[in-house]
Each structure stands twice: as structure tokens, then as C-alpha cells.
Amino acid sequence: MKTHNFSIEFFPPKTAEGIEKLRVTRAKLAELKPKYFSVTFGAGGTTQQGTLDTVMEIRREGHDAAPHLSCVGGTHESIRAILSEFKANDIHRLVALRGDLPSGYGMGGEFRYANELIEFIRAETGDWFHIEVAAYPEMHPQARSPQDDLNSFVRKMQAGANAAITQYFYNADAYFRFVEEARKAGVTAPIVAGIMPITNSTQLQRFSEMCGAEIPRWIRLKLASYGDDTASIKAFGLDVVTSMCERLLAGGAPGLHFYSLNQAAATTAIWQRLV
Ligand code: FAD
């Protein structure tokens, strides 16, 4: 496992209590020795300071950390200022995204798609940053077709991204197929599988509807059958997700990126079964 690219994602906490809880979570997850932690960035810059503060705190604790940066609603000037701040803080790795503004906001800003952000980062900062981008094995929900979405992904890689992290999924075949098609289209960079542990079926259903990730029927029905029995949901989720991770790694996935939702238990349990 140590040869794999294993990373863990947090969101920046909004309250003092959340900050303290994340410190405890991070101390536990740091024992797994991930390659880096990443910290999400609220679209429109809503968490800009929280993202940077969290990244800097993780770095002071001696771990590598990457801020996410989303461009929707941003201007060249505002993104330039953020990149300068990252550089001034000696940050060399970031996850670059378009982001989604809440409905009703329109798109606005000077960037329409993530490939424009990657081009801008490379034009402004050369090779300073190692850039990861998002990939969608089950298609991004706004894409016109899987082929269009693949073309968009290839454009982001050609714009200068170093690697990709996928949206989460529970169907390993979708991942393998996507990687195969990306390779045929000339993408040679690592495509790390994004992993969402299953711990809460209502929350999972809500997230999945928003981001277009499919919960296979058999998993949905099993989860529903457990009702409020959270221990059974967690045990089942652990089995299902661990088996999928094993299959992904055996099938050549270069690594796993865990959407931790600022919780340590599920990621730790999966990871300990994999090593
Ligand atoms: P893009 O690559 O720009 O794609 C968006 C859509 O536009 C796709 O449907 C694509 O097919 C289409 N498209 C792209 N280029 C073109 C073009 N030239 N012409 C026509 N159509 C095009 N969101 C946040 O707000 N903050 C975060 O920190 C964050 N972190 C994330 C981390 C990961 C690993 C992932 C997978 C997602 C994350 N997201 C985050 C969510 C992400 O912002 C949304 O999924 C968003 O809707 C798309 O972002 P993108 O960078 O993939 O966009």
C-alpha cells in the first residue's frame, strides 16, 4: 500500500468547535501517513481564508497539504491574488476546479470551465504548482454526453494538470472504463480514485443526487433495509467500500483519495483493512 498515492480530503470548519474537532480527526488520520491532505474551497471564494488557514495548520503539523481552488465567479485579478498568497506561503500543490455556485447566482466571473483555470495558473505561475483536477467516471451531471465530458477532461489535462482525482462512485467498472478511454485519448497522468465511505444513508443519497454519483440499486436497498440501525449501515458500508478499493488497487488504480467529511473512523477502518 505504501507505494500508492493515498490522500484525504477535509472541508474547512466554520466554527471554533469544528476547528477543534478537525484537529482531533486529523491527529488520528495522520497516523495512516497519507501522502497529503487536501482542503476544499467554497465556490465563489466563500471559504478562502478558512481553506488557507486549515492548509497552513496542517503544514505546521508537519504534513503536506493542498488547497482546492475553484474559479467560478472569480476574476483573473481575484484568482491571481489567491495564487500569490499560496505562493507566498510556499504551497506547491493544489486541486483546481470550476466549482458550483448556488442556484440563482448564474455563472458570472471570468472563468467558464476548469481548463481555463489550469491554463491561467500555468501562464501565471509556470511549474510552481502540482495541479490535480476532477474526473467523472459516471459523467459530470451537466455534461451533454459521456464523450463530451471525456473531451473536457482531456482538455484539462492538456492545459497542464499533473494528475486527476475522480468523483466518488460505487461501480469499479465505471472507473476502469473511464481510465481506459482517457488513456486511448492520450492522457498518461495518474487518475486517482475518489472514495466516499458509507456511514449514513440519508446523507449519501443527498450528496449523490447533487453530484451525479450513482448508488447501485442493491446497495440502496440494503441501506434502506437497515433503517436507523447505524451500526449495520456502517458495517455494510465498510465491507462494500473496502472490497471496491481492493478491486481498484488490484486493477491498477494509482491511489485512493478519501472524502473524509472531517471524520476519521470510516477512512481509518477501510485503510486498516487494505494494508
Ligand atoms: P469542469 O471541468 O469545468 O467541468 C464542468 C462541466 O462543464 C462538465 O460537465 C464538463 O463536461 C463541462 N465542460 C468543461 N469544459 C467545457 C467546455 N469547454 N465546453 C463545454 N462544456 C465543458 N467544488 C467546490 O466548489 N470546491 C471544492 O473544493 C471541490 N472539490 C472537488 C474535488 C474533487 C476531487 C471533485 C471530483 C469535485 C470537487 N468539487 C469541488 C466539485 C466540482 O467543483 C463540481 O463537480 C463542478 O460542477 C465541476 O467542476 P470541474 O472542475 O470538474 O469543472
PDB file of N, CA, C and O in Angstrom, residues 219-244:
ATOM      1  N   ILE A 219     -27.182  -1.702  -3.346  1.00  0.00           N
ATOM      2  CA  ILE A 219     -26.630  -1.018  -2.172  1.00  0.00           C
ATOM      3  C   ILE A 219     -27.723  -0.143  -1.542  1.00  0.00           C
ATOM      4  O   ILE A 219     -27.919  -0.126  -0.326  1.00  0.00           O
ATOM      5  N   ARG A 220     -28.471   0.544  -2.393  1.00  0.00           N
ATOM      6  CA  ARG A 220     -29.548   1.413  -1.906  1.00  0.00           C
ATOM      7  C   ARG A 220     -30.578   0.604  -1.102  1.00  0.00           C
ATOM      8  O   ARG A 220     -30.993   0.990  -0.012  1.00  0.00           O
ATOM      9  N   LEU A 221     -30.957  -0.551  -1.664  1.00  0.00           N
ATOM     10  CA  LEU A 221     -31.977  -1.364  -0.996  1.00  0.00           C
ATOM     11  C   LEU A 221     -31.468  -1.918   0.329  1.00  0.00           C
ATOM     12  O   LEU A 221     -32.182  -1.966   1.326  1.00  0.00           O
ATOM     13  N   LYS A 222     -30.224  -2.360   0.328  1.00  0.00           N
ATOM     14  CA  LYS A 222     -29.632  -2.878   1.572  1.00  0.00           C
ATOM     15  C   LYS A 222     -29.611  -1.784   2.638  1.00  0.00           C
ATOM     16  O   LYS A 222     -30.019  -2.007   3.775  1.00  0.00           O
ATOM     17  N   LEU A 223     -29.153  -0.598   2.239  1.00  0.00           N
ATOM     18  CA  LEU A 223     -29.072   0.507   3.208  1.00  0.00           C
ATOM     19  C   LEU A 223     -30.456   0.822   3.752  1.00  0.00           C
ATOM     20  O   LEU A 223     -30.635   0.998   4.960  1.00  0.00           O
ATOM     21  N   ALA A 224     -31.449   0.873   2.834  1.00  0.00           N
ATOM     22  CA  ALA A 224     -32.822   1.180   3.266  1.00  0.00           C
ATOM     23  C   ALA A 224     -33.314   0.124   4.257  1.00  0.00           C
ATOM     24  O   ALA A 224     -34.007   0.435   5.229  1.00  0.00           O
ATOM     25  N   SER A 225     -32.919  -1.127   4.027  1.00  0.00           N
ATOM     26  CA  SER A 225     -33.418  -2.210   4.878  1.00  0.00           C
ATOM     27  C   SER A 225     -32.880  -2.117   6.305  1.00  0.00           C
ATOM     28  O   SER A 225     -33.446  -2.687   7.226  1.00  0.00           O
ATOM     29  N   TYR A 226     -31.781  -1.381   6.495  1.00  0.00           N
ATOM     30  CA  TYR A 226     -31.230  -1.242   7.857  1.00  0.00           C
ATOM     31  C   TYR A 226     -31.930  -0.145   8.659  1.00  0.00           C
ATOM     32  O   TYR A 226     -31.686  -0.023   9.854  1.00  0.00           O
ATOM     33  N   GLY A 227     -32.746   0.676   7.994  1.00  0.00           N
ATOM     34  CA  GLY A 227     -33.470   1.735   8.710  1.00  0.00           C
ATOM     35  C   GLY A 227     -32.525   2.611   9.517  1.00  0.00           C
ATOM     36  O   GLY A 227     -31.563   3.152   8.980  1.00  0.00           O
ATOM     37  N   ASP A 228     -32.798   2.726  10.823  1.00  0.00           N
ATOM     38  CA  ASP A 228     -31.975   3.583  11.692  1.00  0.00           C
ATOM     39  C   ASP A 228     -30.825   2.813  12.351  1.00  0.00           C
ATOM     40  O   ASP A 228     -30.167   3.338  13.247  1.00  0.00           O
ATOM     41  N   ASP A 229     -30.624   1.598  11.935  1.00  0.00           N
ATOM     42  CA  ASP A 229     -29.579   0.770  12.555  1.00  0.00           C
ATOM     43  C   ASP A 229     -28.205   1.191  12.003  1.00  0.00           C
ATOM     44  O   ASP A 229     -27.679   0.607  11.052  1.00  0.00           O
ATOM     45  N   THR A 230     -27.632   2.237  12.609  1.00  0.00           N
ATOM     46  CA  THR A 230     -26.402   2.819  12.049  1.00  0.00           C
ATOM     47  C   THR A 230     -25.226   1.847  12.127  1.00  0.00           C
ATOM     48  O   THR A 230     -24.348   1.889  11.269  1.00  0.00           O
ATOM     49  N   ALA A 231     -25.224   0.975  13.130  1.00  0.00           N
ATOM     50  CA  ALA A 231     -24.104   0.025  13.239  1.00  0.00           C
ATOM     51  C   ALA A 231     -24.091  -0.893  12.014  1.00  0.00           C
ATOM     52  O   ALA A 231     -23.026  -1.167  11.428  1.00  0.00           O
ATOM     53  N   SER A 232     -25.280  -1.354  11.592  1.00  0.00           N
ATOM     54  CA  SER A 232     -25.342  -2.234  10.417  1.00  0.00           C
ATOM     55  C   SER A 232     -24.993  -1.475   9.147  1.00  0.00           C
ATOM     56  O   SER A 232     -24.332  -2.012   8.250  1.00  0.00           O
ATOM     57  N   ILE A 233     -25.452  -0.221   9.049  1.00  0.00           N
ATOM     58  CA  ILE A 233     -25.124   0.600   7.870  1.00  0.00           C
ATOM     59  C   ILE A 233     -23.611   0.743   7.760  1.00  0.00           C
ATOM     60  O   ILE A 233     -23.010   0.549   6.694  1.00  0.00           O
ATOM     61  N   LYS A 234     -22.972   1.044   8.893  1.00  0.00           N
ATOM     62  CA  LYS A 234     -21.520   1.251   8.868  1.00  0.00           C
ATOM     63  C   LYS A 234     -20.778  -0.043   8.537  1.00  0.00           C
ATOM     64  O   LYS A 234     -19.803  -0.032   7.781  1.00  0.00           O
ATOM     65  N   ALA A 235     -21.237  -1.158   9.114  1.00  0.00           N
ATOM     66  CA  ALA A 235     -20.556  -2.443   8.864  1.00  0.00           C
ATOM     67  C   ALA A 235     -20.691  -2.828   7.389  1.00  0.00           C
ATOM     68  O   ALA A 235     -19.717  -3.248   6.743  1.00  0.00           O
ATOM     69  N   PHE A 236     -21.900  -2.660   6.858  1.00  0.00           N
ATOM     70  CA  PHE A 236     -22.129  -2.976   5.445  1.00  0.00           C
ATOM     71  C   PHE A 236     -21.301  -2.041   4.558  1.00  0.00           C
ATOM     72  O   PHE A 236     -20.625  -2.478   3.617  1.00  0.00           O
ATOM     73  N   GLY A 237     -21.339  -0.749   4.877  1.00  0.00           N
ATOM     74  CA  GLY A 237     -20.587   0.247   4.100  1.00  0.00           C
ATOM     75  C   GLY A 237     -19.097  -0.076   4.096  1.00  0.00           C
ATOM     76  O   GLY A 237     -18.434   0.015   3.058  1.00  0.00           O
ATOM     77  N   LEU A 238     -18.595  -0.478   5.234  1.00  0.00           N
ATOM     78  CA  LEU A 238     -17.169  -0.804   5.335  1.00  0.00           C
ATOM     79  C   LEU A 238     -16.814  -1.983   4.420  1.00  0.00           C
ATOM     80  O   LEU A 238     -15.819  -1.939   3.685  1.00  0.00           O
ATOM     81  N   ASP A 239     -17.659  -3.012   4.442  1.00  0.00           N
ATOM     82  CA  ASP A 239     -17.404  -4.184   3.581  1.00  0.00           C
ATOM     83  C   ASP A 239     -17.429  -3.809   2.102  1.00  0.00           C
ATOM     84  O   ASP A 239     -16.527  -4.159   1.342  1.00  0.00           O
ATOM     85  N   VAL A 240     -18.496  -3.096   1.713  1.00  0.00           N
ATOM     86  CA  VAL A 240     -18.693  -2.767   0.294  1.00  0.00           C
ATOM     87  C   VAL A 240     -17.564  -1.877  -0.224  1.00  0.00           C
ATOM     88  O   VAL A 240     -16.978  -2.131  -1.284  1.00  0.00           O
ATOM     89  N   VAL A 241     -17.252  -0.833   0.545  1.00  0.00           N
ATOM     90  CA  VAL A 241     -16.261   0.132   0.057  1.00  0.00           C
ATOM     91  C   VAL A 241     -14.855  -0.479   0.101  1.00  0.00           C
ATOM     92  O   VAL A 241     -14.058  -0.267  -0.812  1.00  0.00           O
ATOM     93  N   THR A 242     -14.565  -1.263   1.137  1.00  0.00           N
ATOM     94  CA  THR A 242     -13.231  -1.891   1.186  1.00  0.00           C
ATOM     95  C   THR A 242     -13.051  -2.846   0.000  1.00  0.00           C
ATOM     96  O   THR A 242     -11.992  -2.849  -0.640  1.00  0.00           O
ATOM     97  N   SER A 243     -14.072  -3.652  -0.287  1.00  0.00           N
ATOM     98  CA  SER A 243     -13.947  -4.590  -1.426  1.00  0.00           C
ATOM     99  C   SER A 243     -13.705  -3.815  -2.714  1.00  0.00           C
ATOM    100  O   SER A 243     -12.892  -4.225  -3.551  1.00  0.00           O
ATOM    101  N   MET A 244     -14.433  -2.700  -2.866  1.00  0.00           N
ATOM    102  CA  MET A 244     -14.231  -1.931  -4.097  1.00  0.00           C
ATOM    103  C   MET A 244     -12.807  -1.364  -4.146  1.00  0.00           C
ATOM    104  O   MET A 244     -12.160  -1.405  -5.196  1.00  0.00           O
TER     105      MET A 244
END
